[in-house]
Amino acid sequence: MKMIEYEFTLPDGSKRYEFVDPDNDMSAMHQINLCMKLHKATSAHPVQPSLFDNDSPVN
């Protein structure tokens, strides 16, 4: 499975981006909680993939 990019909002309003691996031994939620504690983030949201990010070729 693909890694999922998350956007973390820091207390000063800046953004930090980290990847979460759903296939890791730790659950995705645990990874998100660890990143939030590490960066003292106030919120976390998955980054929406671009319409142009596609694994299949355009025919």
PDB file of N, CA, C and O in Angstrom:
ATOM      1  N   MET A   1       0.837  -1.178   0.000  1.00  0.00           N
ATOM      2  CA  MET A   1       0.000   0.000   0.000  1.00  0.00           C
ATOM      3  C   MET A   1       0.886   1.246   0.000  1.00  0.00           C
ATOM      4  O   MET A   1       1.990   1.231   0.507  1.00  0.00           O
ATOM      5  N   LYS A   2       0.362   2.320  -0.542  1.00  0.00           N
ATOM      6  CA  LYS A   2       1.109   3.573  -0.625  1.00  0.00           C
ATOM      7  C   LYS A   2       1.178   4.278   0.718  1.00  0.00           C
ATOM      8  O   LYS A   2       0.267   4.165   1.532  1.00  0.00           O
ATOM      9  N   MET A   3       2.239   5.032   0.893  1.00  0.00           N
ATOM     10  CA  MET A   3       2.338   5.885   2.066  1.00  0.00           C
ATOM     11  C   MET A   3       1.417   7.089   1.852  1.00  0.00           C
ATOM     12  O   MET A   3       1.190   7.512   0.721  1.00  0.00           O
ATOM     13  N   ILE A   4       0.884   7.614   2.945  1.00  0.00           N
ATOM     14  CA  ILE A   4      -0.058   8.725   2.878  1.00  0.00           C
ATOM     15  C   ILE A   4       0.617   9.953   3.472  1.00  0.00           C
ATOM     16  O   ILE A   4       1.150   9.910   4.575  1.00  0.00           O
ATOM     17  N   GLU A   5       0.562  11.058   2.737  1.00  0.00           N
ATOM     18  CA  GLU A   5       1.158  12.305   3.212  1.00  0.00           C
ATOM     19  C   GLU A   5       0.141  13.051   4.074  1.00  0.00           C
ATOM     20  O   GLU A   5      -1.025  13.177   3.712  1.00  0.00           O
ATOM     21  N   TYR A   6       0.603  13.520   5.232  1.00  0.00           N
ATOM     22  CA  TYR A   6      -0.239  14.292   6.151  1.00  0.00           C
ATOM     23  C   TYR A   6       0.346  15.681   6.338  1.00  0.00           C
ATOM     24  O   TYR A   6       1.556  15.857   6.360  1.00  0.00           O
ATOM     25  N   GLU A   7      -0.556  16.635   6.482  1.00  0.00           N
ATOM     26  CA  GLU A   7      -0.172  18.012   6.772  1.00  0.00           C
ATOM     27  C   GLU A   7      -0.452  18.269   8.244  1.00  0.00           C
ATOM     28  O   GLU A   7      -1.582  18.085   8.701  1.00  0.00           O
ATOM     29  N   PHE A   8       0.574  18.675   8.975  1.00  0.00           N
ATOM     30  CA  PHE A   8       0.449  18.986  10.393  1.00  0.00           C
ATOM     31  C   PHE A   8       0.539  20.494  10.561  1.00  0.00           C
ATOM     32  O   PHE A   8       1.444  21.127  10.023  1.00  0.00           O
ATOM     33  N   THR A   9      -0.414  21.066  11.278  1.00  0.00           N
ATOM     34  CA  THR A   9      -0.401  22.501  11.559  1.00  0.00           C
ATOM     35  C   THR A   9       0.254  22.714  12.910  1.00  0.00           C
ATOM     36  O   THR A   9      -0.169  22.141  13.917  1.00  0.00           O
ATOM     37  N   LEU A  10       1.290  23.538  12.928  1.00  0.00           N
ATOM     38  CA  LEU A  10       2.043  23.812  14.148  1.00  0.00           C
ATOM     39  C   LEU A  10       1.423  24.997  14.886  1.00  0.00           C
ATOM     40  O   LEU A  10       0.634  25.750  14.311  1.00  0.00           O
ATOM     41  N   PRO A  11       1.743  25.164  16.171  1.00  0.00           N
ATOM     42  CA  PRO A  11       1.134  26.231  16.966  1.00  0.00           C
ATOM     43  C   PRO A  11       1.309  27.639  16.374  1.00  0.00           C
ATOM     44  O   PRO A  11       0.453  28.497  16.557  1.00  0.00           O
ATOM     45  N   ASP A  12       2.409  27.866  15.636  1.00  0.00           N
ATOM     46  CA  ASP A  12       2.623  29.192  15.046  1.00  0.00           C
ATOM     47  C   ASP A  12       1.905  29.366  13.707  1.00  0.00           C
ATOM     48  O   ASP A  12       2.038  30.377  13.051  1.00  0.00           O
ATOM     49  N   GLY A  13       1.157  28.345  13.290  1.00  0.00           N
ATOM     50  CA  GLY A  13       0.404  28.414  12.042  1.00  0.00           C
ATOM     51  C   GLY A  13       1.140  27.856  10.842  1.00  0.00           C
ATOM     52  O   GLY A  13       0.554  27.689   9.773  1.00  0.00           O
ATOM     53  N   SER A  14       2.421  27.539  10.995  1.00  0.00           N
ATOM     54  CA  SER A  14       3.177  26.960   9.884  1.00  0.00           C
ATOM     55  C   SER A  14       2.760  25.506   9.679  1.00  0.00           C
ATOM     56  O   SER A  14       2.084  24.909  10.514  1.00  0.00           O
ATOM     57  N   LYS A  15       3.146  24.956   8.559  1.00  0.00           N
ATOM     58  CA  LYS A  15       2.774  23.588   8.201  1.00  0.00           C
ATOM     59  C   LYS A  15       4.000  22.699   8.153  1.00  0.00           C
ATOM     60  O   LYS A  15       5.099  23.130   7.818  1.00  0.00           O
ATOM     61  N   ARG A  16       3.800  21.456   8.492  1.00  0.00           N
ATOM     62  CA  ARG A  16       4.849  20.431   8.437  1.00  0.00           C
ATOM     63  C   ARG A  16       4.227  19.233   7.731  1.00  0.00           C
ATOM     64  O   ARG A  16       3.076  18.889   7.985  1.00  0.00           O
ATOM     65  N   TYR A  17       4.969  18.591   6.856  1.00  0.00           N
ATOM     66  CA  TYR A  17       4.450  17.460   6.095  1.00  0.00           C
ATOM     67  C   TYR A  17       5.238  16.204   6.441  1.00  0.00           C
ATOM     68  O   TYR A  17       6.465  16.219   6.476  1.00  0.00           O
ATOM     69  N   GLU A  18       4.513  15.136   6.719  1.00  0.00           N
ATOM     70  CA  GLU A  18       5.119  13.848   7.066  1.00  0.00           C
ATOM     71  C   GLU A  18       4.343  12.743   6.338  1.00  0.00           C
ATOM     72  O   GLU A  18       3.165  12.907   6.018  1.00  0.00           O
ATOM     73  N   PHE A  19       5.016  11.617   6.127  1.00  0.00           N
ATOM     74  CA  PHE A  19       4.363  10.461   5.518  1.00  0.00           C
ATOM     75  C   PHE A  19       4.016   9.434   6.582  1.00  0.00           C
ATOM     76  O   PHE A  19       4.792   9.198   7.505  1.00  0.00           O
ATOM     77  N   VAL A  20       2.851   8.822   6.434  1.00  0.00           N
ATOM     78  CA  VAL A  20       2.378   7.759   7.317  1.00  0.00           C
ATOM     79  C   VAL A  20       2.312   6.487   6.482  1.00  0.00           C
ATOM     80  O   VAL A  20       1.780   6.491   5.368  1.00  0.00           O
ATOM     81  N   ASP A  21       2.882   5.417   7.009  1.00  0.00           N
ATOM     82  CA  ASP A  21       2.910   4.137   6.299  1.00  0.00           C
ATOM     83  C   ASP A  21       1.858   3.205   6.888  1.00  0.00           C
ATOM     84  O   ASP A  21       2.022   2.693   7.999  1.00  0.00           O
ATOM     85  N   PRO A  22       0.761   2.959   6.170  1.00  0.00           N
ATOM     86  CA  PRO A  22      -0.282   2.082   6.701  1.00  0.00           C
ATOM     87  C   PRO A  22       0.175   0.628   6.881  1.00  0.00           C
ATOM     88  O   PRO A  22      -0.450  -0.127   7.614  1.00  0.00           O
ATOM     89  N   ASP A  23       1.268   0.245   6.215  1.00  0.00           N
ATOM     90  CA  ASP A  23       1.767  -1.130   6.330  1.00  0.00           C
ATOM     91  C   ASP A  23       2.782  -1.301   7.444  1.00  0.00           C
ATOM     92  O   ASP A  23       3.336  -2.379   7.627  1.00  0.00           O
ATOM     93  N   ASN A  24       3.034  -0.247   8.197  1.00  0.00           N
ATOM     94  CA  ASN A  24       3.985  -0.282   9.297  1.00  0.00           C
ATOM     95  C   ASN A  24       3.410  -1.128  10.442  1.00  0.00           C
ATOM     96  O   ASN A  24       2.206  -1.347  10.520  1.00  0.00           O
ATOM     97  N   ASP A  25       4.280  -1.582  11.347  1.00  0.00           N
ATOM     98  CA  ASP A  25       3.811  -2.339  12.512  1.00  0.00           C
ATOM     99  C   ASP A  25       2.951  -1.478  13.425  1.00  0.00           C
ATOM    100  O   ASP A  25       2.084  -1.985  14.121  1.00  0.00           O
ATOM    101  N   MET A  26       3.208  -0.159  13.444  1.00  0.00           N
ATOM    102  CA  MET A  26       2.387   0.762  14.228  1.00  0.00           C
ATOM    103  C   MET A  26       1.161   1.146  13.400  1.00  0.00           C
ATOM    104  O   MET A  26       1.265   1.306  12.189  1.00  0.00           O
ATOM    105  N   SER A  27       0.045   1.333  14.044  1.00  0.00           N
ATOM    106  CA  SER A  27      -1.149   1.759  13.313  1.00  0.00           C
ATOM    107  C   SER A  27      -0.933   3.166  12.768  1.00  0.00           C
ATOM    108  O   SER A  27      -0.107   3.935  13.274  1.00  0.00           O
ATOM    109  N   ALA A  28      -1.686   3.505  11.744  1.00  0.00           N
ATOM    110  CA  ALA A  28      -1.583   4.836  11.150  1.00  0.00           C
ATOM    111  C   ALA A  28      -1.918   5.903  12.190  1.00  0.00           C
ATOM    112  O   ALA A  28      -1.250   6.934  12.284  1.00  0.00           O
ATOM    113  N   MET A  29      -2.930   5.668  12.999  1.00  0.00           N
ATOM    114  CA  MET A  29      -3.328   6.648  14.013  1.00  0.00           C
ATOM    115  C   MET A  29      -2.215   6.844  15.037  1.00  0.00           C
ATOM    116  O   MET A  29      -1.962   7.967  15.474  1.00  0.00           O
ATOM    117  N   HIS A  30      -1.535   5.781  15.402  1.00  0.00           N
ATOM    118  CA  HIS A  30      -0.426   5.895  16.352  1.00  0.00           C
ATOM    119  C   HIS A  30       0.710   6.725  15.744  1.00  0.00           C
ATOM    120  O   HIS A  30       1.300   7.564  16.425  1.00  0.00           O
ATOM    121  N   GLN A  31       1.006   6.503  14.470  1.00  0.00           N
ATOM    122  CA  GLN A  31       2.042   7.279  13.790  1.00  0.00           C
ATOM    123  C   GLN A  31       1.669   8.761  13.751  1.00  0.00           C
ATOM    124  O   GLN A  31       2.514   9.631  13.983  1.00  0.00           O
ATOM    125  N   ILE A  32       0.400   9.051  13.467  1.00  0.00           N
ATOM    126  CA  ILE A  32      -0.075  10.438  13.417  1.00  0.00           C
ATOM    127  C   ILE A  32       0.043  11.082  14.791  1.00  0.00           C
ATOM    128  O   ILE A  32       0.524  12.211  14.924  1.00  0.00           O
ATOM    129  N   ASN A  33      -0.375  10.362  15.831  1.00  0.00           N
ATOM    130  CA  ASN A  33      -0.284  10.893  17.193  1.00  0.00           C
ATOM    131  C   ASN A  33       1.171  11.159  17.593  1.00  0.00           C
ATOM    132  O   ASN A  33       1.463  12.169  18.244  1.00  0.00           O
ATOM    133  N   LEU A  34       2.084  10.284  17.205  1.00  0.00           N
ATOM    134  CA  LEU A  34       3.500  10.498  17.503  1.00  0.00           C
ATOM    135  C   LEU A  34       4.025  11.744  16.802  1.00  0.00           C
ATOM    136  O   LEU A  34       4.753  12.544  17.403  1.00  0.00           O
ATOM    137  N   CYS A  35       3.660  11.931  15.532  1.00  0.00           N
ATOM    138  CA  CYS A  35       4.091  13.125  14.803  1.00  0.00           C
ATOM    139  C   CYS A  35       3.507  14.380  15.433  1.00  0.00           C
ATOM    140  O   CYS A  35       4.182  15.408  15.528  1.00  0.00           O
ATOM    141  N   MET A  36       2.260  14.312  15.883  1.00  0.00           N
ATOM    142  CA  MET A  36       1.633  15.476  16.512  1.00  0.00           C
ATOM    143  C   MET A  36       2.380  15.845  17.794  1.00  0.00           C
ATOM    144  O   MET A  36       2.643  17.019  18.045  1.00  0.00           O
ATOM    145  N   LYS A  37       2.746  14.847  18.590  1.00  0.00           N
ATOM    146  CA  LYS A  37       3.489  15.118  19.825  1.00  0.00           C
ATOM    147  C   LYS A  37       4.894  15.631  19.519  1.00  0.00           C
ATOM    148  O   LYS A  37       5.366  16.576  20.147  1.00  0.00           O
ATOM    149  N   LEU A  38       5.546  15.018  18.542  1.00  0.00           N
ATOM    150  CA  LEU A  38       6.910  15.397  18.179  1.00  0.00           C
ATOM    151  C   LEU A  38       6.987  16.851  17.724  1.00  0.00           C
ATOM    152  O   LEU A  38       7.888  17.584  18.122  1.00  0.00           O
ATOM    153  N   HIS A  39       6.031  17.265  16.905  1.00  0.00           N
ATOM    154  CA  HIS A  39       6.050  18.616  16.343  1.00  0.00           C
ATOM    155  C   HIS A  39       5.158  19.593  17.103  1.00  0.00           C
ATOM    156  O   HIS A  39       5.045  20.748  16.707  1.00  0.00           O
ATOM    157  N   LYS A  40       4.514  19.108  18.178  1.00  0.00           N
ATOM    158  CA  LYS A  40       3.567  19.927  18.949  1.00  0.00           C
ATOM    159  C   LYS A  40       2.474  20.492  18.041  1.00  0.00           C
ATOM    160  O   LYS A  40       2.042  21.639  18.181  1.00  0.00           O
ATOM    161  N   ALA A  41       2.027  19.668  17.100  1.00  0.00           N
ATOM    162  CA  ALA A  41       1.023  20.091  16.119  1.00  0.00           C
ATOM    163  C   ALA A  41      -0.349  20.215  16.769  1.00  0.00           C
ATOM    164  O   ALA A  41      -0.670  19.507  17.723  1.00  0.00           O
ATOM    165  N   THR A  42      -1.137  21.124  16.227  1.00  0.00           N
ATOM    166  CA  THR A  42      -2.491  21.333  16.731  1.00  0.00           C
ATOM    167  C   THR A  42      -3.525  20.579  15.908  1.00  0.00           C
ATOM    168  O   THR A  42      -4.634  20.344  16.380  1.00  0.00           O
ATOM    169  N   SER A  43      -3.175  20.201  14.665  1.00  0.00           N
ATOM    170  CA  SER A  43      -4.086  19.416  13.836  1.00  0.00           C
ATOM    171  C   SER A  43      -3.304  18.654  12.782  1.00  0.00           C
ATOM    172  O   SER A  43      -2.153  18.985  12.479  1.00  0.00           O
ATOM    173  N   ALA A  44      -3.953  17.635  12.240  1.00  0.00           N
ATOM    174  CA  ALA A  44      -3.351  16.831  11.176  1.00  0.00           C
ATOM    175  C   ALA A  44      -4.441  16.448  10.185  1.00  0.00           C
ATOM    176  O   ALA A  44      -5.554  16.091  10.585  1.00  0.00           O
ATOM    177  N   HIS A  45      -4.098  16.548   8.909  1.00  0.00           N
ATOM    178  CA  HIS A  45      -5.043  16.198   7.846  1.00  0.00           C
ATOM    179  C   HIS A  45      -4.290  15.519   6.719  1.00  0.00           C
ATOM    180  O   HIS A  45      -3.176  15.942   6.390  1.00  0.00           O
ATOM    181  N   PRO A  46      -4.900  14.506   6.095  1.00  0.00           N
ATOM    182  CA  PRO A  46      -4.242  13.911   4.929  1.00  0.00           C
ATOM    183  C   PRO A  46      -4.212  14.928   3.790  1.00  0.00           C
ATOM    184  O   PRO A  46      -5.138  15.711   3.621  1.00  0.00           O
ATOM    185  N   VAL A  47      -3.121  14.914   3.045  1.00  0.00           N
ATOM    186  CA  VAL A  47      -2.996  15.786   1.885  1.00  0.00           C
ATOM    187  C   VAL A  47      -3.748  15.124   0.739  1.00  0.00           C
ATOM    188  O   VAL A  47      -3.554  13.940   0.464  1.00  0.00           O
ATOM    189  N   GLN A  48      -4.604  15.892   0.097  1.00  0.00           N
ATOM    190  CA  GLN A  48      -5.360  15.354  -1.034  1.00  0.00           C
ATOM    191  C   GLN A  48      -4.418  15.187  -2.224  1.00  0.00           C
ATOM    192  O   GLN A  48      -3.692  16.118  -2.561  1.00  0.00           O
ATOM    193  N   PRO A  49      -4.448  14.010  -2.868  1.00  0.00           N
ATOM    194  CA  PRO A  49      -3.575  13.826  -4.035  1.00  0.00           C
ATOM    195  C   PRO A  49      -4.022  14.736  -5.173  1.00  0.00           C
ATOM    196  O   PRO A  49      -5.203  15.031  -5.317  1.00  0.00           O
ATOM    197  N   SER A  50      -3.080  15.176  -5.942  1.00  0.00           N
ATOM    198  CA  SER A  50      -3.366  16.008  -7.095  1.00  0.00           C
ATOM    199  C   SER A  50      -4.072  15.180  -8.152  1.00  0.00           C
ATOM    200  O   SER A  50      -3.887  13.962  -8.248  1.00  0.00           O
ATOM    201  N   LEU A  51      -4.874  15.827  -8.955  1.00  0.00           N
ATOM    202  CA  LEU A  51      -5.520  15.129 -10.067  1.00  0.00           C
ATOM    203  C   LEU A  51      -4.488  14.601 -11.054  1.00  0.00           C
ATOM    204  O   LEU A  51      -4.751  13.672 -11.808  1.00  0.00           O
ATOM    205  N   PHE A  52      -3.292  15.185 -11.026  1.00  0.00           N
ATOM    206  CA  PHE A  52      -2.254  14.782 -11.955  1.00  0.00           C
ATOM    207  C   PHE A  52      -1.384  13.667 -11.397  1.00  0.00           C
ATOM    208  O   PHE A  52      -0.570  13.103 -12.107  1.00  0.00           O
ATOM    209  N   ASP A  53      -1.529  13.341 -10.114  1.00  0.00           N
ATOM    210  CA  ASP A  53      -0.786  12.222  -9.516  1.00  0.00           C
ATOM    211  C   ASP A  53      -1.587  10.955  -9.742  1.00  0.00           C
ATOM    212  O   ASP A  53      -2.527  10.658  -9.035  1.00  0.00           O
ATOM    213  N   ASN A  54      -1.207  10.217 -10.734  1.00  0.00           N
ATOM    214  CA  ASN A  54      -1.954   9.017 -11.089  1.00  0.00           C
ATOM    215  C   ASN A  54      -0.961   7.929 -11.462  1.00  0.00           C
ATOM    216  O   ASN A  54      -0.045   8.170 -12.237  1.00  0.00           O
ATOM    217  N   ASP A  55      -1.143   6.743 -10.925  1.00  0.00           N
ATOM    218  CA  ASP A  55      -0.229   5.645 -11.215  1.00  0.00           C
ATOM    219  C   ASP A  55      -0.483   5.009 -12.577  1.00  0.00           C
ATOM    220  O   ASP A  55       0.381   4.376 -13.142  1.00  0.00           O
ATOM    221  N   SER A  56      -1.693   5.174 -13.080  1.00  0.00           N
ATOM    222  CA  SER A  56      -2.003   4.535 -14.360  1.00  0.00           C
ATOM    223  C   SER A  56      -1.737   5.507 -15.500  1.00  0.00           C
ATOM    224  O   SER A  56      -2.008   6.693 -15.400  1.00  0.00           O
ATOM    225  N   PRO A  57      -1.197   4.995 -16.613  1.00  0.00           N
ATOM    226  CA  PRO A  57      -0.933   5.871 -17.753  1.00  0.00           C
ATOM    227  C   PRO A  57      -2.233   6.347 -18.393  1.00  0.00           C
ATOM    228  O   PRO A  57      -3.242   5.661 -18.340  1.00  0.00           O
ATOM    229  N   VAL A  58      -2.178   7.523 -18.968  1.00  0.00           N
ATOM    230  CA  VAL A  58      -3.344   8.065 -19.663  1.00  0.00           C
ATOM    231  C   VAL A  58      -3.377   7.473 -21.051  1.00  0.00           C
ATOM    232  O   VAL A  58      -2.392   7.492 -21.768  1.00  0.00           O
ATOM    233  N   ASN A  59      -4.519   6.937 -21.421  1.00  0.00           N
ATOM    234  CA  ASN A  59      -4.653   6.328 -22.761  1.00  0.00           C
ATOM    235  C   ASN A  59      -5.387   7.247 -23.683  1.00  0.00           C
ATOM    236  O   ASN A  59      -6.299   7.867 -23.424  1.00  0.00           O
TER     237      ASN A  59
END
